[in-house]
Coordinates of N, CA and C in Angstrom, one line a residue:
M1 N -1.3 50.7 19.3 CA -0.8 50.3 18.3 C 0.0 51.6 17.9
A2 N -1.0 53.2 18.5 CA -0.3 53.9 18.0 C 1.4 54.5 18.6
Q3 N 1.5 54.1 20.0 CA 2.6 54.0 20.2 C 3.9 53.3 19.9
A4 N 3.1 52.2 19.0 CA 4.3 51.5 18.5 C 4.6 51.8 17.0
L5 N 3.5 52.7 16.4 CA 3.7 53.4 15.4 C 4.9 54.5 15.8
K6 N 4.8 55.1 16.9 CA 5.4 56.4 17.2 C 7.3 56.2 17.7
T7 N 7.3 54.8 18.2 CA 8.6 54.1 18.6 C 9.1 53.5 16.9
I8 N 8.4 53.2 16.1 CA 9.3 53.0 14.4 C 9.8 54.7 13.9
E9 N 9.1 55.5 14.3 CA 9.1 56.6 13.7 C 10.4 57.2 14.4
E10 N 10.4 57.4 16.1 CA 11.8 57.8 16.3 C 12.9 57.0 15.9
Q11 N 12.7 55.5 15.6 CA 13.9 54.7 15.5 C 14.2 54.8 13.9
S12 N 13.5 55.6 13.1 CA 13.6 55.7 11.7 C 14.0 57.4 11.5
K13 N 14.4 58.2 12.5 CA 14.3 59.4 12.2 C 16.1 59.5 11.8
I14 N 16.5 60.4 10.7 CA 17.0 60.5 10.6 C 17.5 62.0 10.1
K15 N 18.4 62.1 10.0 CA 19.1 64.2 9.8 C 18.5 64.3 8.7
C16 N 18.7 65.6 8.1 CA 18.0 66.3 6.9 C 19.2 65.7 6.1
C17 N 18.6 65.7 4.7 CA 19.5 65.5 3.5 C 19.9 66.8 2.8
C18 N 20.9 67.0 2.5 CA 21.3 68.2 1.1 C 20.6 67.9 -0.2
V19 N 19.6 68.2 -0.4 CA 19.1 67.5 -1.8 C 19.9 67.7 -3.0
T20 N 21.0 68.5 -3.0 CA 21.9 68.6 -3.8 C 23.3 67.6 -4.1
C21 N 23.8 67.2 -3.1 CA 25.1 66.2 -3.0 C 24.4 65.0 -1.9
G22 N 23.5 65.3 -1.4 CA 22.8 63.9 -0.3 C 23.5 64.1 0.8
T23 N 24.6 65.3 1.1 CA 25.2 65.3 2.5 C 24.2 65.0 3.7
A24 N 24.3 64.3 4.8 CA 23.6 64.8 6.1 C 23.6 66.2 6.7
N25 N 22.6 66.9 7.1 CA 22.5 67.8 7.6 C 21.8 68.0 8.6
D26 N 21.9 69.1 10.2 CA 21.5 69.1 10.9 C 20.3 70.2 10.7
E27 N 19.8 70.6 10.3 CA 18.8 71.6 9.7 C 18.5 72.0 8.6
L28 N 17.2 72.2 8.2 CA 17.0 72.8 6.8 C 17.0 74.2 7.0
S29 N 16.3 75.0 8.1 CA 16.6 76.2 8.2 C 16.8 76.6 9.4
H30 N 17.1 77.8 9.7 CA 17.4 78.5 11.2 C 15.9 79.6 11.7
H31 N 15.6 79.3 13.0 CA 14.5 80.4 12.9 C 14.9 81.5 14.0
Y32 N 14.9 83.0 13.9 CA 15.6 83.4 14.8 C 14.8 84.7 15.3
K33 N 14.3 85.6 15.7 CA 13.3 86.5 16.5 C 12.8 86.7 15.4
E34 N 11.4 87.4 15.6 CA 10.4 88.0 15.1 C 10.6 87.3 13.6
G35 N 10.2 86.2 13.6 CA 9.6 85.3 12.0 C 10.8 85.3 11.3
V36 N 12.0 85.6 11.5 CA 12.8 85.7 10.1 C 13.4 84.2 10.3
I37 N 13.5 83.8 8.9 CA 14.1 82.4 8.4 C 15.1 82.4 7.6
K38 N 16.4 81.7 8.0 CA 17.2 81.9 7.1 C 17.3 80.2 7.0
I39 N 17.6 80.1 5.6 CA 17.5 78.3 5.0 C 19.4 78.4 5.0
I40 N 19.5 77.1 5.8 CA 20.8 76.9 6.2 C 21.5 76.2 4.7
H41 N 22.7 76.5 4.5 CA 23.4 76.0 3.2 C 24.6 74.7 3.6
C42 N 24.2 73.8 2.5 CA 25.2 73.1 3.0 C 26.6 73.1 3.1
K43 N 27.5 72.4 4.1 CA 29.0 72.6 4.2 C 29.5 71.9 3.4
Q44 N 29.0 71.1 2.5 CA 29.7 70.3 2.0 C 29.9 71.0 0.3
C45 N 28.7 71.1 -0.3 CA 28.3 72.0 -1.7 C 28.2 73.5 -2.1
Q46 N 28.4 73.9 -0.5 CA 27.9 75.4 -0.4 C 26.3 75.8 -1.2
N47 N 25.7 74.7 -1.6 CA 24.4 75.4 -1.9 C 23.2 75.2 -1.0
P48 N 21.8 75.6 -1.2 CA 20.9 75.7 0.0 C 20.5 74.0 0.1
V49 N 20.4 73.5 1.4 CA 20.6 72.1 1.8 C 19.1 71.6 1.1
D50 N 17.8 72.2 1.1 CA 16.3 72.0 0.7 C 15.9 73.2 0.2
P51 N 15.9 73.8 -0.6 CA 15.2 75.0 -1.6 C 13.5 74.7 -2.0
Y52 N 13.6 73.4 -1.5 CA 12.3 73.1 -2.1 C 11.0 73.2 -0.6
I53 N 11.7 73.8 0.5 CA 10.8 74.0 1.5 C 10.0 75.3 1.2
E54 N 10.6 75.9 0.6 CA 10.2 77.3 -0.1 C 8.8 77.1 -1.3
L55 N 8.7 76.1 -1.9 CA 8.0 75.8 -3.1 C 6.8 75.1 -2.6
D56 N 5.5 75.5 -3.4 CA 4.6 74.4 -2.7 C 4.2 73.1 -3.3
D57 N 3.6 72.3 -2.7 CA 3.7 70.6 -2.4 C 3.3 70.5 -4.1
L58 N 2.9 71.3 -5.0 CA 2.3 70.7 -6.7 C 3.9 70.5 -7.1
L59 N 4.5 72.0 -7.1 CA 5.6 71.6 -7.8 C 6.7 70.9 -7.3
V60 N 6.7 70.6 -6.1 CA 7.5 69.3 -5.8 C 7.1 67.8 -6.3
F61 N 5.8 67.7 -6.3 CA 5.3 66.6 -6.7 C 5.4 66.4 -8.2
I62 N 5.2 67.7 -9.4 CA 5.9 67.8 -10.9 C 7.4 67.1 -10.8
D63 N 8.1 67.9 -10.1 CA 9.5 67.6 -10.0 C 10.0 65.9 -9.7
F64 N 9.2 65.8 -8.8 CA 9.3 64.2 -8.3 C 8.4 63.3 -9.4
V65 N 7.5 63.6 -10.0 CA 7.2 62.9 -11.0 C 8.1 62.9 -12.4
L66 N 8.9 64.0 -12.6 CA 10.3 63.8 -13.7 C 11.4 63.7 -13.2
L67 N 11.1 62.7 -12.1 CA 12.3 61.6 -11.6 C 13.6 62.7 -11.4
K68 N 13.6 64.3 -10.5 CA 14.3 64.7 -10.7 C 15.4 64.4 -9.1
L69 N 16.3 64.0 -9.1 CA 16.9 63.3 -8.0 C 16.9 64.5 -6.6
R70 N 16.7 65.6 -6.7 CA 16.7 66.4 -5.5 C 15.4 66.3 -5.2
A71 N 14.4 65.9 -5.5 CA 12.8 66.3 -5.5 C 12.9 64.7 -4.5
H72 N 13.2 63.8 -5.3 CA 13.5 62.6 -4.3 C 13.8 62.4 -3.2
R73 N 15.2 63.5 -2.9 CA 16.0 63.1 -1.9 C 14.9 64.0 -0.6
H74 N 14.4 65.2 -1.3 CA 13.2 65.6 -0.3 C 12.4 65.4 0.2
V75 N 11.6 64.5 -1.2 CA 10.8 63.6 0.0 C 10.8 62.5 0.9
L76 N 12.2 62.1 0.6 CA 12.5 61.0 1.8 C 12.8 61.4 2.7
F77 N 13.7 62.4 2.6 CA 14.4 62.7 4.2 C 13.9 63.7 4.6
N78 N 13.2 65.0 3.9 CA 13.0 66.2 4.3 C 11.8 66.7 4.9
I79 N 10.8 65.5 4.8 CA 9.4 65.8 4.9 C 9.1 65.1 6.1
D80 N 8.7 66.0 7.5 CA 8.0 65.5 8.2 C 6.6 65.2 8.4
K81 N 5.7 65.6 7.5 CA 4.3 65.6 7.5 C 4.5 63.9 6.5
I82 N 4.9 63.3 6.2 CA 4.7 61.7 5.7 C 5.3 61.1 6.8
K83 N 4.2 60.6 7.8 CA 4.3 59.8 8.6 C 4.6 58.5 8.3
Y84 N 5.0 57.4 9.2 CA 4.9 55.8 8.9 C 3.7 55.3 8.4
N85 N 1.9 55.5 9.4 CA 1.1 55.5 8.9 C 0.7 55.9 7.7
H86 N 1.1 56.8 7.3 CA 0.5 57.0 6.1 C 1.4 56.3 5.1
I87 N 2.7 55.9 5.2 CA 2.9 55.0 4.2 C 2.6 54.0 4.0
I88 N 2.0 53.2 5.4 CA 1.3 51.7 5.2 C 0.1 52.4 4.3
K89 N -1.0 53.5 4.8 CA -2.1 53.7 3.8 C -1.6 53.7 3.0
L90 N -0.9 54.1 2.0 CA -0.3 54.5 0.6 C -0.3 53.1 -0.1
S91 N 0.7 52.4 0.8 CA 1.0 51.3 0.1 C -0.6 50.8 0.1
C92 N -1.4 50.4 0.8 CA -2.8 49.7 0.4 C -3.4 50.2 -0.5
A93 N -3.3 51.6 -0.7 CA -3.9 52.3 -1.7 C -3.4 51.5 -3.1
F94 N -2.4 51.8 -3.1 CA -1.5 51.2 -4.0 C -2.2 49.8 -4.7
I95 N -2.1 48.8 -3.6 CA -2.2 47.4 -3.4 C -3.9 47.2 -4.3
L96 N -4.8 48.2 -3.5 CA -6.2 48.1 -3.8 C -6.5 48.7 -5.1
A97 N -5.6 49.6 -5.6 CA -5.7 50.6 -7.0 C -5.3 49.4 -8.1
N98 N -4.4 48.2 -8.0 CA -3.9 47.7 -8.8 C -4.8 46.1 -9.1
A99 N -5.4 46.0 -8.1 CA -5.9 45.0 -7.7 C -7.5 45.3 -8.8
Y100 N -8.1 46.3 -8.3 CA -9.2 47.2 -9.2 C -9.3 47.0 -10.8
V101 N -7.7 47.9 -10.9 CA -7.4 47.3 -13.0 C -7.2 46.0 -13.0
K102 N -6.9 44.8 -12.3 CA -6.7 43.5 -12.9 C -8.1 43.2 -12.8
W103 N -8.8 43.5 -11.9 CA -10.2 43.0 -11.9 C -11.1 43.6 -12.7
F104 N -10.9 44.9 -12.8 CA -11.6 45.9 -14.4 C -11.8 44.8 -15.7
H105 N -10.1 44.7 -16.1 CA -9.8 43.7 -17.3 C -11.0 42.4 -17.3
L106 N -10.6 42.0 -16.0 CA -11.2 40.3 -15.8 C -12.9 41.1 -16.2
K107 N -13.5 42.0 -15.8 CA -14.9 42.0 -15.8 C -15.1 41.9 -17.0
N108 N -14.0 43.3 -17.8 CA -14.2 43.7 -19.4 C -14.5 42.6 -20.4
D109 N -13.2 41.6 -19.8 CA -13.5 40.6 -20.6 C -14.8 39.3 -20.8
Q110 N -15.2 39.7 -19.8 CA -16.7 38.5 -19.7 C -17.7 39.6 -19.9
F111 N -17.7 40.7 -20.3 CA -18.7 41.7 -20.3 C -20.2 41.0 -21.0
Q112 N -19.8 40.1 -22.3 CA -20.7 39.8 -23.0 C -21.7 38.7 -22.1
S113 N -21.1 37.9 -21.6 CA -21.6 36.9 -20.6 C -22.5 37.5 -19.5
I114 N -22.1 38.8 -19.1 CA -22.9 39.5 -18.3 C -24.2 39.9 -19.0
I115 N -23.9 40.6 -20.2 CA -25.1 41.2 -20.6 C -26.1 40.0 -21.1
N116 N -25.2 38.9 -21.1 CA -26.4 37.4 -21.6 C -26.8 37.1 -20.1
H117 N -26.8 37.9 -18.9 CA -27.6 37.1 -17.6 C -27.1 36.1 -17.1
D118 N -26.0 35.9 -17.2 CA -25.1 34.4 -16.4 C -24.7 35.0 -15.4
H119 N -25.6 34.7 -14.2 CA -25.5 35.6 -13.0 C -24.3 34.5 -12.1
H120 N -24.1 33.7 -12.7 CA -23.0 32.4 -12.1 C -21.7 33.4 -12.7
I121 N -21.6 34.0 -13.9 CA -20.2 34.4 -14.4 C -20.1 35.8 -13.5
F122 N -21.2 36.4 -13.4 CA -21.5 37.8 -12.5 C -20.7 37.5 -11.0
F123 N -21.3 36.6 -10.4 CA -20.9 36.5 -8.9 C -19.1 35.8 -9.2
A124 N -18.9 34.9 -10.0 CA -17.7 34.6 -10.2 C -16.6 35.7 -10.4
L125 N -17.1 36.9 -11.2 CA -16.5 38.3 -11.1 C -16.2 38.8 -9.8
E126 N -16.9 39.0 -8.6 CA -17.0 39.4 -7.7 C -16.3 39.1 -6.9
Y127 N -16.3 37.7 -7.1 CA -15.2 36.9 -6.4 C -13.6 36.9 -6.8
G128 N -13.9 37.0 -7.9 CA -12.5 37.3 -8.9 C -11.6 38.6 -8.2
F129 N -12.4 39.7 -7.7 CA -11.8 41.0 -7.0 C -11.0 40.8 -6.1
Y130 N -11.4 39.7 -5.3 CA -10.9 39.2 -4.3 C -9.0 38.6 -4.5
L131 N -9.6 37.7 -5.7 CA -8.3 36.9 -6.1 C -7.3 38.1 -6.6
K132 N -8.1 38.5 -7.2 CA -6.8 39.9 -7.8 C -6.6 40.6 -7.0
L133 N -6.7 40.8 -5.5 CA -6.5 41.3 -4.6 C -5.4 40.7 -4.0
I134 N -5.1 39.4 -4.1 CA -4.6 38.8 -3.6 C -2.7 38.1 -4.4
E135 N -3.5 38.7 -6.0 CA -2.5 38.6 -6.7 C -1.8 40.0 -6.6
S136 N -2.3 40.9 -6.8 CA -2.1 42.5 -6.5 C -0.7 42.2 -5.4
F137 N -1.5 41.8 -4.2 CA -0.7 41.8 -2.6 C 0.5 41.2 -2.8
L138 N 0.7 40.2 -3.3 CA 1.9 38.9 -4.0 C 3.0 39.6 -4.9
E139 N 2.3 40.2 -5.2 CA 3.2 41.3 -6.6 C 3.8 42.2 -5.8
Y140 N 3.6 43.1 -5.1 CA 4.0 43.9 -4.5 C 5.2 43.5 -3.6
T141 N 4.8 42.2 -2.7 CA 5.7 41.6 -1.8 C 6.8 40.9 -2.3
I142 N 6.7 40.4 -3.4 CA 7.8 39.7 -4.4 C 8.4 41.0 -5.1
R143 N 8.0 42.1 -5.3 CA 9.2 43.3 -5.8 C 9.6 43.8 -4.7
F144 N 8.8 43.7 -3.6 CA 9.5 45.1 -2.1 C 10.6 43.4 -2.1
G145 N 10.2 42.6 -1.4 CA 10.9 41.5 -1.2 C 12.5 41.2 -2.2
F146 N 12.4 41.4 -2.8 CA 13.4 41.1 -4.0 C 14.5 42.2 -3.7
I147 N 13.8 43.7 -3.6 CA 14.9 44.7 -3.8 C 15.7 44.9 -2.4
L148 N 14.8 44.3 -1.0 CA 15.3 44.3 0.3 C 16.6 43.0 0.4
F149 N 16.2 42.3 -0.5 CA 17.2 40.9 -0.6 C 18.5 41.6 -1.2
I150 N 18.2 42.4 -2.1 CA 19.5 42.8 -2.7 C 20.3 43.7 -2.2
A151 N 19.2 44.5 -1.6 CA 19.7 45.8 -0.4 C 20.8 44.9 0.4
I152 N 20.2 44.3 1.1 CA 20.7 43.2 2.4 C 22.2 43.0 1.9
L153 N 22.0 42.1 0.9 CA 23.0 41.5 0.1 C 24.6 42.5 0.2
Q154 N 24.3 43.8 -0.3 CA 24.9 44.8 -0.7 C 25.7 45.0 0.4
C155 N 25.0 45.8 1.2 CA 25.1 46.2 2.8 C 25.6 45.3 3.5
G156 N 25.3 43.5 3.6 CA 26.0 43.1 4.7 C 25.3 43.3 5.9
Q157 N 26.7 43.2 6.8 CA 26.5 43.4 8.4 C 25.9 44.8 8.9
K158 N 25.9 45.5 8.1 CA 25.4 47.3 8.1 C 24.3 47.5 7.8
W159 N 23.9 46.4 7.6 CA 22.2 46.4 7.0 C 21.3 47.2 8.6
T160 N 20.4 48.0 9.0 CA 19.7 48.1 9.8 C 18.5 48.3 9.8
K161 N 17.3 48.5 11.0 CA 16.4 48.3 11.3 C 15.7 49.6 10.2
E162 N 16.7 50.5 10.7 CA 16.3 52.0 10.1 C 16.6 52.2 8.6
K163 N 17.6 51.6 8.3 CA 17.7 51.3 6.4 C 16.3 50.4 5.8
S164 N 15.8 49.5 6.8 CA 14.7 48.8 6.1 C 13.2 50.1 5.8
I165 N 12.9 50.6 7.1 CA 11.8 51.4 6.9 C 12.2 52.5 5.5
L166 N 13.7 52.8 5.6 CA 13.7 54.1 4.9 C 13.4 53.0 3.4
L167 N 14.0 51.9 2.9 CA 13.4 51.1 2.2 C 12.0 51.3 1.4
F168 N 11.5 51.2 2.4 CA 10.3 50.3 2.0 C 9.6 52.0 2.0
R169 N 9.9 53.0 2.7 CA 9.4 54.4 2.5 C 9.6 54.8 0.9
A170 N 10.7 54.4 0.7 CA 11.2 54.8 -1.0 C 10.4 54.2 -2.1
L171 N 10.2 52.8 -1.8 CA 9.8 52.0 -2.7 C 8.1 52.2 -2.8
V172 N 7.8 52.1 -1.6 CA 5.7 52.5 -1.7 C 6.1 54.2 -2.7
L173 N 6.5 55.2 -1.7 CA 6.3 56.6 -2.8 C 6.9 56.4 -3.9
S174 N 7.6 55.6 -4.6 CA 8.0 55.5 -6.1 C 7.4 54.9 -6.7
S175 N 6.1 54.4 -6.2 CA 5.1 53.5 -6.6 C 4.0 54.1 -7.3
I176 N 3.8 55.4 -7.6 CA 2.9 56.7 -7.7 C 2.9 56.3 -9.3
G177 N 3.6 56.0 -10.1 CA 3.2 55.4 -11.3 C 1.9 54.5 -11.7
Q178 N 1.7 53.3 -10.7 CA 0.7 52.7 -10.9 C -0.8 52.7 -11.0
L179 N -0.8 54.3 -10.4 CA -1.8 55.0 -10.3 C -2.4 55.4 -11.6
F180 N -1.3 55.7 -12.5 CA -1.6 56.5 -13.8 C -2.4 55.9 -14.6
V181 N -2.3 54.1 -14.4 CA -3.3 53.4 -15.3 C -4.7 53.7 -15.1
L182 N -5.0 54.1 -14.2 CA -6.5 54.4 -13.9 C -7.2 54.8 -14.7
P183 N -6.6 56.3 -15.1 CA -7.4 57.1 -16.1 C -7.8 56.5 -17.2
L184 N -6.8 55.4 -17.5 CA -7.2 54.6 -19.1 C -8.4 53.7 -18.8
L185 N -9.0 53.2 -17.5 CA -10.1 52.7 -17.4 C -11.4 53.8 -17.5
I186 N -11.0 54.9 -17.6 CA -11.9 56.1 -18.2 C -11.9 56.5 -19.3
W187 N -11.1 56.4 -19.8 CA -10.8 56.7 -21.1 C -11.3 55.9 -22.7
S188 N -10.5 54.7 -22.1 CA -10.5 53.5 -23.1 C -11.0 52.2 -22.2
P189 N -12.3 52.4 -22.2 CA -12.8 51.0 -20.8 C -12.8 50.0 -21.9
D190 N -13.2 49.9 -22.9 CA -13.8 48.7 -23.8 C -12.3 48.3 -24.4
Q191 N -11.1 48.4 -24.3 CA -10.2 48.1 -24.8 C -9.0 48.2 -23.9
R192 N -7.9 47.7 -23.9 CA -6.7 47.5 -23.4 C -5.5 48.5 -24.4
D193 N -5.1 49.7 -23.6 CA -4.2 50.6 -24.2 C -2.7 49.7 -23.6
Y194 N -2.3 48.8 -24.2 CA -1.3 48.4 -24.2 C 0.4 49.0 -23.9
Y195 N 0.0 50.2 -25.2 CA 1.2 51.1 -25.2 C 1.3 51.7 -23.7
A196 N 0.0 52.2 -23.1 CA 0.1 53.1 -22.1 C 0.6 52.7 -21.2
V197 N 0.0 50.9 -21.2 CA 0.7 49.9 -19.8 C 1.9 50.2 -19.3
L198 N 2.5 49.9 -21.2 CA 4.1 49.8 -21.1 C 4.9 51.0 -20.5
I199 N 4.2 51.7 -21.1 CA 4.7 53.4 -20.5 C 4.7 53.5 -18.8
C200 N 3.7 53.1 -18.2 CA 3.3 53.0 -16.8 C 4.3 51.9 -16.6
F201 N 4.6 51.1 -16.7 CA 5.3 49.9 -16.7 C 6.9 50.5 -16.3
I202 N 7.5 51.4 -17.4 CA 8.9 51.4 -17.5 C 8.8 53.1 -16.7
F203 N 7.9 53.6 -16.4 CA 7.9 54.8 -15.5 C 8.0 54.4 -14.2
T204 N 7.9 53.1 -13.3 CA 7.6 52.7 -12.0 C 9.3 52.0 -12.2
I205 N 9.7 51.3 -13.6 CA 11.0 51.1 -12.7 C 11.8 52.4 -12.7
L206 N 11.7 53.2 -13.3 CA 12.9 54.4 -13.2 C 12.6 55.1 -12.2
C207 N 10.9 55.2 -11.7 CA 11.0 55.9 -10.4 C 11.3 55.2 -9.3
H208 N 11.4 53.6 -9.4 CA 12.1 52.8 -8.4 C 13.6 53.2 -8.6
A209 N 14.1 52.9 -9.6 CA 15.8 53.2 -9.4 C 16.2 54.5 -8.7
Q210 N 15.0 55.5 -9.6 CA 15.8 57.1 -8.5 C 15.6 57.0 -7.2
A211 N 14.2 56.2 -6.5 CA 14.1 56.4 -5.5 C 15.3 56.1 -4.5
L212 N 15.5 54.8 -5.3 CA 16.6 53.9 -4.5 C 18.0 54.3 -4.3
N213 N 18.1 55.2 -6.0 CA 19.6 56.0 -5.7 C 19.3 57.0 -5.0
A214 N 18.3 57.8 -4.8 CA 18.3 58.7 -3.9 C 18.5 58.2 -1.9
S215 N 17.9 57.3 -1.8 CA 18.2 56.8 -0.7 C 19.8 56.5 -0.2
Q216 N 20.4 56.3 -1.3 CA 21.8 56.0 -1.2 C 21.9 54.5 -0.5
L217 N 21.3 54.0 -0.7 CA 21.1 52.3 0.1 C 21.5 51.4 -1.3
L218 N 21.6 51.8 -2.2 CA 21.9 51.0 -3.7 C 22.7 51.9 -4.8
S219 N 23.8 51.6 -5.5 CA 24.2 52.5 -6.4 C 23.1 52.6 -7.5
P220 N 23.3 53.8 -8.1 CA 22.5 53.6 -9.4 C 22.3 52.9 -10.8
L221 N 23.4 52.3 -10.5 CA 23.3 50.9 -11.7 C 22.7 49.6 -10.8
I222 N 22.8 49.3 -9.7 CA 22.7 48.5 -9.3 C 20.9 48.5 -8.9
S223 N 20.7 49.8 -8.8 CA 19.3 50.1 -8.3 C 18.0 50.0 -9.9
F224 N 19.0 50.4 -11.1 CA 18.0 50.2 -11.9 C 18.2 48.7 -12.4
I225 N 18.8 47.8 -12.3 CA 19.1 46.4 -12.4 C 18.0 45.9 -11.7
S226 N 18.0 45.8 -10.2 CA 17.4 45.3 -9.4 C 15.9 46.1 -9.5
S227 N 15.3 46.8 -10.0 CA 14.1 47.3 -10.1 C 13.8 47.1 -11.1
T228 N 14.3 46.5 -12.2 CA 14.1 46.0 -13.3 C 13.9 44.2 -13.3
I229 N 14.4 43.8 -12.7 CA 14.5 42.3 -12.2 C 13.3 42.0 -11.5
A230 N 13.2 42.9 -10.0 CA 11.9 42.7 -9.4 C 10.5 43.2 -10.0
I231 N 10.4 43.7 -10.5 CA 9.2 44.0 -11.3 C 8.7 43.3 -12.5
V232 N 9.8 42.5 -13.3 CA 9.4 41.6 -14.3 C 9.2 40.3 -13.4
L233 N 10.0 39.8 -12.5 CA 9.9 38.9 -11.9 C 8.8 39.0 -10.9
S234 N 8.4 39.8 -10.5 CA 6.7 39.5 -9.7 C 5.5 39.7 -10.8
K235 N 6.0 40.3 -11.7 CA 4.6 40.0 -13.2 C 4.5 38.5 -14.0
L236 N 5.4 38.0 -14.1 CA 6.0 36.2 -14.4 C 5.4 35.9 -13.3
F237 N 5.6 35.3 -11.9 CA 5.1 35.0 -10.6 C 3.3 35.0 -10.8
I238 N 2.9 36.3 -11.1 CA 1.6 36.8 -11.0 C 0.6 36.2 -12.4
L239 N 1.9 36.2 -13.3 CA 1.1 35.2 -14.3 C 0.6 33.8 -14.3
F240 N 2.3 33.4 -13.8 CA 1.9 31.6 -13.4 C 0.5 31.8 -12.5
F241 N 0.5 32.5 -11.3 CA -0.3 32.4 -10.3 C -1.7 32.3 -10.8
S242 N -1.8 33.2 -12.0 CA -3.5 33.3 -12.7 C -4.0 32.6 -13.5
T243 N -2.7 31.9 -14.0 CA -2.9 30.5 -15.2 C -3.2 29.4 -14.6
N244 N -3.2 29.0 -13.0 CA -3.3 28.1 -12.5 C -4.6 27.2 -13.1
Y245 N -4.8 26.4 -12.5 CA -6.6 25.6 -13.0 C -7.7 25.9 -12.1
F246 N -7.4 26.7 -10.9 CA -8.2 27.0 -10.0 C -8.7 28.5 -10.4
L247 N -7.6 29.1 -10.9 CA -8.3 30.5 -11.1 C -9.1 30.7 -12.3
N248 N -8.5 29.7 -13.2 CA -9.1 29.6 -14.5 C -10.9 29.3 -14.3
N249 N -11.2 28.6 -13.5 CA -12.3 27.9 -13.3 C -13.5 28.9 -12.3
V250 N -12.9 29.9 -12.0 CA -13.6 30.7 -11.3 C -14.8 31.5 -12.2

């Protein structure tokens, strides 16, 4: 398994990217003797290839959340410590977090039944977590699958396995907005803050669009349109899935 992951990483390895203009470069910095390090300048725009390598990770994260294109390029192309297995683990964490939010609201809606010691409802809610986990997995699969389909259509025969890995990396890292809903469960556990959920929904669309734009796999307009349609389509499918007869009788 470890050997397979290493092979995938080697296949998906690409050149460094200038965070200003997006031009591929061979290296970010050059190391001289006696510990002297010189940042390489881009041959295209004459700016430093990646000034973020001198900044703390927290500052990079802030710029990433603020949807700065340079920060997204830095995270996608120029960070070697984010391995392929880290992306897999992060995607699993997002699925679990999304499932927990769905299950928490389901449990909160049935809170009065639990107070009345209705044990059947209690065990049904525990079983409901696994159903919400399936819903969350399907939601991410539809979202990523639709964007992958659009990207393949645009690139045609030029599409490669390395581009698929890059697309998956971009979509997973740009799903960080899904975690912003979790603090709402602490601040207002007895009610749903629909405005905050809507803000997280819009932020996720913008973050996906910016990540796709930074990856240079889709144009800015197509990135925004495909991200919006993919998220709305996945939400509608889950809404249809959760309203069938079997789930309503859990």
